[in-house]
PDB file of C-alpha atoms in Angstrom:
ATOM      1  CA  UNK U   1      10.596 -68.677  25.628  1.00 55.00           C
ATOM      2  CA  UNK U   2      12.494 -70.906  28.348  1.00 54.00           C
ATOM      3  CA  UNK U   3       9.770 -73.803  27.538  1.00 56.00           C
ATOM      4  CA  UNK U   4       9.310 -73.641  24.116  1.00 58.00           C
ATOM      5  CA  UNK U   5      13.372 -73.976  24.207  1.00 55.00           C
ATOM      6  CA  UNK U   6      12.198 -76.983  26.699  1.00 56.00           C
ATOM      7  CA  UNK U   7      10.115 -78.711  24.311  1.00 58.00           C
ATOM      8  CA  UNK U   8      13.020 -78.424  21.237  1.00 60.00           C
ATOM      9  CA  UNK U   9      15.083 -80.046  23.506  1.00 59.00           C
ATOM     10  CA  UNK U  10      18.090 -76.818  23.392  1.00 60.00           C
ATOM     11  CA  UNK U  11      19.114 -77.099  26.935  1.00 63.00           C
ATOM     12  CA  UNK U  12      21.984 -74.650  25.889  1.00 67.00           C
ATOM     13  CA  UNK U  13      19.460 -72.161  24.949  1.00 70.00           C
ATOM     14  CA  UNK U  14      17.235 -72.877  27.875  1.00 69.00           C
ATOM     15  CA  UNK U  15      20.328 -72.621  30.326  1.00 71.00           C
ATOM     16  CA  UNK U  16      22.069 -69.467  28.621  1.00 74.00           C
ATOM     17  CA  UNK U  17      18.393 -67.769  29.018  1.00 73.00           C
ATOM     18  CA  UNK U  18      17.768 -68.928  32.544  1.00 73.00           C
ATOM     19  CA  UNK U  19      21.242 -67.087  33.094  1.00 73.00           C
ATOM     20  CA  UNK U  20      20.928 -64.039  31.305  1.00 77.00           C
ATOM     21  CA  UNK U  21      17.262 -63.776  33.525  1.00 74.00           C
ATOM     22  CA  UNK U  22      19.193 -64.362  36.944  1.00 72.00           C
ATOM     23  CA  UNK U  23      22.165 -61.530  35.836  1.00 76.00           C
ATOM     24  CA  UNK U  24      19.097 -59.068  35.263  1.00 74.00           C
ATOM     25  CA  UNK U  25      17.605 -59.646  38.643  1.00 71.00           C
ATOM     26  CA  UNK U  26      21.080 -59.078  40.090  1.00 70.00           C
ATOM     27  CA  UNK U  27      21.317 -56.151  38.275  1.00 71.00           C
ATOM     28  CA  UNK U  28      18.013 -55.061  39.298  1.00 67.00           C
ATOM     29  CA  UNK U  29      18.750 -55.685  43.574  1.00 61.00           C
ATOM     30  CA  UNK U  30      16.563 -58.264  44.846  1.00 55.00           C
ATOM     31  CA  UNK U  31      17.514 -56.928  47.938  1.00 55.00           C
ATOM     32  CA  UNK U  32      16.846 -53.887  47.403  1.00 53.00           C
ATOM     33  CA  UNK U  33      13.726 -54.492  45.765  1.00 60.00           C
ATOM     34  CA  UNK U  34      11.486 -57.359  47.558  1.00 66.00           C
ATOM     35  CA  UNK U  35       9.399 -57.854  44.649  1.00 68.00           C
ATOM     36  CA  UNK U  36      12.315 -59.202  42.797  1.00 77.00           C
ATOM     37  CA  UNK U  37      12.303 -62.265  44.674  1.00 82.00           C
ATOM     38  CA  UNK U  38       8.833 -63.859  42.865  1.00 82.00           C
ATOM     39  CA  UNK U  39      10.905 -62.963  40.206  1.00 81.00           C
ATOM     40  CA  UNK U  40      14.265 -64.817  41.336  1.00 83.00           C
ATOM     41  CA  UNK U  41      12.104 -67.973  42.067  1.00 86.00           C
ATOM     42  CA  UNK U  42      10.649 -68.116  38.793  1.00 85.00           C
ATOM     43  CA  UNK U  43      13.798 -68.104  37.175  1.00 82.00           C
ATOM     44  CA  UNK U  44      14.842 -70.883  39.646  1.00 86.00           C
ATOM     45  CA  UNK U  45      11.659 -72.839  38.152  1.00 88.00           C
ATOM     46  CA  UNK U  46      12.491 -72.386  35.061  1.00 84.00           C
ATOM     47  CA  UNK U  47      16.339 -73.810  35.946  1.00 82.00           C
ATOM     48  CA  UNK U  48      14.943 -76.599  37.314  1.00 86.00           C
ATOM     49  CA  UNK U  49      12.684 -77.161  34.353  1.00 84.00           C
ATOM     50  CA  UNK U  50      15.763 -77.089  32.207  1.00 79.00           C
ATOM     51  CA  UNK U  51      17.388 -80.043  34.252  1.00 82.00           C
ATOM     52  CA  UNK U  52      13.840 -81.762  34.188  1.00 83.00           C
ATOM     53  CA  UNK U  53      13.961 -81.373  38.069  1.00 89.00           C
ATOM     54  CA  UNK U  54       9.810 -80.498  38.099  1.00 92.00           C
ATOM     55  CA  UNK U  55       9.656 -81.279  41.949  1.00 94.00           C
ATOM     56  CA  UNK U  56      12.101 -78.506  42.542  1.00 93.00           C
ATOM     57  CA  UNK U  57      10.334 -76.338  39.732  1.00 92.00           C
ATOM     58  CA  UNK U  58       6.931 -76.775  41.582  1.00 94.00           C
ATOM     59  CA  UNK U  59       8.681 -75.752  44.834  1.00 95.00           C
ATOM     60  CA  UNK U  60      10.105 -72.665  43.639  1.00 93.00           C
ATOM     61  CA  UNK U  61       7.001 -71.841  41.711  1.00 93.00           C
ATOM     62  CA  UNK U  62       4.686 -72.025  45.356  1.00 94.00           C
ATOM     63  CA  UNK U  63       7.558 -70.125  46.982  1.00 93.00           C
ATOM     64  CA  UNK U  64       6.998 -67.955  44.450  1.00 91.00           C
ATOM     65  CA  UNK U  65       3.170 -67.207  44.737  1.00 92.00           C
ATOM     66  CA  UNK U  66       3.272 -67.205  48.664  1.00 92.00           C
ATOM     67  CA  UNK U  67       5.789 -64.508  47.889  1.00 89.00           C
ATOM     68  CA  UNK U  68       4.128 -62.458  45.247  1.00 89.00           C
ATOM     69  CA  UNK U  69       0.864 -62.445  46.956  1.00 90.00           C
ATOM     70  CA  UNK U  70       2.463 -61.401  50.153  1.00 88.00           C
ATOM     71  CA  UNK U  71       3.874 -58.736  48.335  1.00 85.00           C
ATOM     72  CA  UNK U  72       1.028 -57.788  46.503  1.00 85.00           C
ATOM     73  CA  UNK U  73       3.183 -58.285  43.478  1.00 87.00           C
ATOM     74  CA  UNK U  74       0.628 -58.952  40.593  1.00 88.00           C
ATOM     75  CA  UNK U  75       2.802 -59.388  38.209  1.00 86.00           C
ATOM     76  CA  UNK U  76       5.089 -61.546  39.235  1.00 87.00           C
ATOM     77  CA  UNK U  77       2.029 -63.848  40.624  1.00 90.00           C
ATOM     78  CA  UNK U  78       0.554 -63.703  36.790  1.00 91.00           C
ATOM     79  CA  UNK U  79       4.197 -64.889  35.748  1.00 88.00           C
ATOM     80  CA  UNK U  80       4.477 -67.604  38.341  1.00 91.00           C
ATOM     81  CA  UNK U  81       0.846 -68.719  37.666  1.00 93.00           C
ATOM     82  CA  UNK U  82       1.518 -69.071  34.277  1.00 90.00           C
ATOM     83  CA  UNK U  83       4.747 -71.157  34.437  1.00 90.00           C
ATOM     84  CA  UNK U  84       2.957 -73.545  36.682  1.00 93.00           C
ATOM     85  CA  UNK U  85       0.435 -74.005  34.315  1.00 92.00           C
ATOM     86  CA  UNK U  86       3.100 -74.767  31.472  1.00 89.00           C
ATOM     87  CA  UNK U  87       4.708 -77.039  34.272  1.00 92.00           C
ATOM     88  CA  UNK U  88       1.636 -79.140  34.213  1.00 93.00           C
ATOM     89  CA  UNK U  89       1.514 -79.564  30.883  1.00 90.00           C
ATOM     90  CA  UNK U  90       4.628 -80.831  30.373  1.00 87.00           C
ATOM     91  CA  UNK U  91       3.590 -83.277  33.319  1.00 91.00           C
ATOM     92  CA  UNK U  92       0.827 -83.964  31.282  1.00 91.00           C
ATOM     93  CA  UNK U  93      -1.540 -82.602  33.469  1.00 93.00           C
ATOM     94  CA  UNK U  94      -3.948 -81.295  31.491  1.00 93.00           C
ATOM     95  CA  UNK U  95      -6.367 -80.009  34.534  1.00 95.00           C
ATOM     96  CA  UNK U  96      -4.354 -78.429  36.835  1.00 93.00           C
ATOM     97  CA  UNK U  97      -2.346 -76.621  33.847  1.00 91.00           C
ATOM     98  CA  UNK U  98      -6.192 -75.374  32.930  1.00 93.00           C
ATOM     99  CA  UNK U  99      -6.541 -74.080  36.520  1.00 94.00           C
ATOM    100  CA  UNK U 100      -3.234 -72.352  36.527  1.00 91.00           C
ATOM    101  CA  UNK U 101      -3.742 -70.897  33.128  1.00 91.00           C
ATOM    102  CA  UNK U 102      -6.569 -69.554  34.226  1.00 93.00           C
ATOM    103  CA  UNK U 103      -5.571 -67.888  37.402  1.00 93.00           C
ATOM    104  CA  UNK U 104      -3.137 -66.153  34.764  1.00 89.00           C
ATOM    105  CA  UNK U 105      -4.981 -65.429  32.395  1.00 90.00           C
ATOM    106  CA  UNK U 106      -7.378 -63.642  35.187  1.00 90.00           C
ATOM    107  CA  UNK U 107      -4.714 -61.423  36.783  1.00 89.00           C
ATOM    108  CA  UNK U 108      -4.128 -60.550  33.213  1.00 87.00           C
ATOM    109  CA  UNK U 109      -7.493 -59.482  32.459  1.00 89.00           C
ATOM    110  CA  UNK U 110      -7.926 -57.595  35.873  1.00 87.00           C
ATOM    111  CA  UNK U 111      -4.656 -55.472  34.893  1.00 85.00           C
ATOM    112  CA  UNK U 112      -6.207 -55.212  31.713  1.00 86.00           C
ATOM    113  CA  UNK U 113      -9.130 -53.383  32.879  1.00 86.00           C
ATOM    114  CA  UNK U 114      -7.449 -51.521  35.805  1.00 84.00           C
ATOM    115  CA  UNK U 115      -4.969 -49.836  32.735  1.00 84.00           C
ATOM    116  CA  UNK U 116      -7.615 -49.370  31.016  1.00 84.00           C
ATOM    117  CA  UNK U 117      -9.852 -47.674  33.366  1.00 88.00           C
ATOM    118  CA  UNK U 118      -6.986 -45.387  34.490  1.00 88.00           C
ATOM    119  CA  UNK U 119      -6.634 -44.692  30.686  1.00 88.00           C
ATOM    120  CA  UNK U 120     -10.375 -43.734  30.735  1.00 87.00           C
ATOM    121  CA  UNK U 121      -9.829 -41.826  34.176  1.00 89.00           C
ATOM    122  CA  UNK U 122      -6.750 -40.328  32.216  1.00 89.00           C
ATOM    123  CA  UNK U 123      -8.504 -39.135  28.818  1.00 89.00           C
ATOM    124  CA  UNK U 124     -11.709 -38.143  31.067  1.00 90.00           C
ATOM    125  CA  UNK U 125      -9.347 -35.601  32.972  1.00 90.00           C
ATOM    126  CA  UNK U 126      -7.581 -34.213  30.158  1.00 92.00           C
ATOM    127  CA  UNK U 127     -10.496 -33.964  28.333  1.00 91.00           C
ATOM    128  CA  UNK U 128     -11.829 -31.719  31.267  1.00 92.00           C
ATOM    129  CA  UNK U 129      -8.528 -29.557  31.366  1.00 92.00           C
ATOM    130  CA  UNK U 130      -8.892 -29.149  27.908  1.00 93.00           C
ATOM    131  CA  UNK U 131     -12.383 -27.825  27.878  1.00 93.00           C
ATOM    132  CA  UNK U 132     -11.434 -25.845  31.362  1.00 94.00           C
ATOM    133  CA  UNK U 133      -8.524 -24.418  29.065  1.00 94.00           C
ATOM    134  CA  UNK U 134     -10.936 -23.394  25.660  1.00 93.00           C
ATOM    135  CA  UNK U 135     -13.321 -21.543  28.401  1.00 94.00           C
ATOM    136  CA  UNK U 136     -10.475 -19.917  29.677  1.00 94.00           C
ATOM    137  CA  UNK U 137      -9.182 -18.640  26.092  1.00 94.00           C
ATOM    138  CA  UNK U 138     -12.858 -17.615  25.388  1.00 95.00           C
ATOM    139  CA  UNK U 139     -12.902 -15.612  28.473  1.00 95.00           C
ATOM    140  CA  UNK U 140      -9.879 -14.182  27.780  1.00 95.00           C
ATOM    141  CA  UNK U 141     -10.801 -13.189  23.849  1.00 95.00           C
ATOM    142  CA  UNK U 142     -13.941 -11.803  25.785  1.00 95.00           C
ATOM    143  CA  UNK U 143     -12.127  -9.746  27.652  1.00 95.00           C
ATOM    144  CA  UNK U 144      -9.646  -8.482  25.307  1.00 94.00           C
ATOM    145  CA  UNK U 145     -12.858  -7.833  23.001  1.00 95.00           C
ATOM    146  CA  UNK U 146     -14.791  -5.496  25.995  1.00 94.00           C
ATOM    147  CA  UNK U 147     -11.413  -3.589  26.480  1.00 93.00           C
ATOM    148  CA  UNK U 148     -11.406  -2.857  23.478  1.00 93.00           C
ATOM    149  CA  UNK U 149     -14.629  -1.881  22.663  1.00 94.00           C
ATOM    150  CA  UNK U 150     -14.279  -0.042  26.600  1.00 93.00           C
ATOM    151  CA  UNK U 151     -11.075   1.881  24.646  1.00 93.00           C
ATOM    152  CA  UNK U 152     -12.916   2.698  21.517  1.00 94.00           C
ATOM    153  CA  UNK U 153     -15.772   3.709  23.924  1.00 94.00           C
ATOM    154  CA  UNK U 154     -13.595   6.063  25.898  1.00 93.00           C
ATOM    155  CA  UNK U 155     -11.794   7.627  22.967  1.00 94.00           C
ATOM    156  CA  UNK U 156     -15.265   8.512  20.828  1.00 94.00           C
ATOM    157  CA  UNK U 157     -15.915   9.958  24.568  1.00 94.00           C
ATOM    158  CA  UNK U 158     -13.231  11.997  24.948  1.00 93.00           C
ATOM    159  CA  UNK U 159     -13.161  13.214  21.789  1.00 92.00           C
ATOM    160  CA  UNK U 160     -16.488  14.029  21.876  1.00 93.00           C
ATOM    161  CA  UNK U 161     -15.963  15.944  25.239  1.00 93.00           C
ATOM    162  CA  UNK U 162     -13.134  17.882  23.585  1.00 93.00           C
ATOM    163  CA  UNK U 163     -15.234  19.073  20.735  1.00 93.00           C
ATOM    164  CA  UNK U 164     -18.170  19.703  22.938  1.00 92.00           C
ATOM    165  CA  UNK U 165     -15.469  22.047  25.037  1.00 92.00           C
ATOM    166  CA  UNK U 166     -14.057  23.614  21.818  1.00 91.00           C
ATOM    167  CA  UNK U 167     -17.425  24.028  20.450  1.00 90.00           C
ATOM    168  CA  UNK U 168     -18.334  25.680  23.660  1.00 90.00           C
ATOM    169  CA  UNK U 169     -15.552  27.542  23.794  1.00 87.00           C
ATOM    170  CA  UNK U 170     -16.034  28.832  20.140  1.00 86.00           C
ATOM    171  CA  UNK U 171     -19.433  29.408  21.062  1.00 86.00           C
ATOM    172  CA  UNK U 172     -18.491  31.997  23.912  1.00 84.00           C
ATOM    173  CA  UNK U 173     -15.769  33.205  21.155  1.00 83.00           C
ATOM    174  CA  UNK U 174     -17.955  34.341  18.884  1.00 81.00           C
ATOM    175  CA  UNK U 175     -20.702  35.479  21.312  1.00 79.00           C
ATOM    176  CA  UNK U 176     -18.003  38.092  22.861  1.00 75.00           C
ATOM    177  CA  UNK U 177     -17.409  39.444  19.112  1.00 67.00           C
TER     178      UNK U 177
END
């Protein structure tokens, strides 16, 4: 946004922008939070973009990365990566804003496919609890189905033992008469 602001020439814009990012990583606590700081240097590139300082812009930016891969902070190393490419081509350096851009775009596909994988790891595991779940509830509508075949079983039983003792019982009744 901050370089297509560049390129219109609204250094207003650009600067107001450049502020509101630096008030949200104060907000945020770059001390509190070290990966912040890729982040506070990348907004200091972009400054110095604003006020067409690029050899300050370039210096923050390789801050930056040193930073963000020493803090394993992906990324703000795919943010920094891709401002230095846009910093080359507005240098007019058409190769090295290739390289950059492609370093981005890289980090960008390897999240990509990490997120996605997780989201396949993810679906893969609810999908299991979900069938672990059905088998479960067809257990249990097993069960409930032998108890109650188990009570109808014990009641055609019982009452089959009480007429069997009544029976008998009439039996030796009528016998004694």
């Amino acid at each position: 946004i901050i370089l297509s602001m560049y390129k219109k020439g609204d250094s207003k814009s650009m600067l107001q922008r450049v502020h509101e990012m630096n008030k949200s990583i104060a907000e945020f606590g770059v001390d509190e939070d070290k990966g912040m700081i890729a982040y506070q240097h990348l907004s200091n590139a972009c400054y110095e973009i604003c006020v067409n300082n690029f050899i300050g812009a370039e210096k923050y930016i390789t801050d930056g990365i040193a930073i963000a891969k020493q803090d394993s902070n992906v990324d703000g190393l795919m943010s920094l990566y891709e401002l230095y490419s846009k910093l080359y081509y507005l240098k007019g350096d058409i190769k090295n804003g290739e390289l950059y851009f492609y370093k981005s775009d890289s980090i960008q596909e390897a999240v990509f496919s990490d997120e996605l994988k997780q989201f396949a790891l993810d679906l893969e595991t609810k999908n299991e609890t979900q069938k672990k779940e059905n088998e479960i509830l067809k257990q249990e509508q097993q069960i409930k189905k032998r108890n109650a075949w188990l009570t109808i079983l014990a009641i055609v039983l019982t009452a089959s033992l009480l007429l069997f003792y009544f029976f008998s019982k009439y039996q030796k009744n009528k016998n004694l008469l």
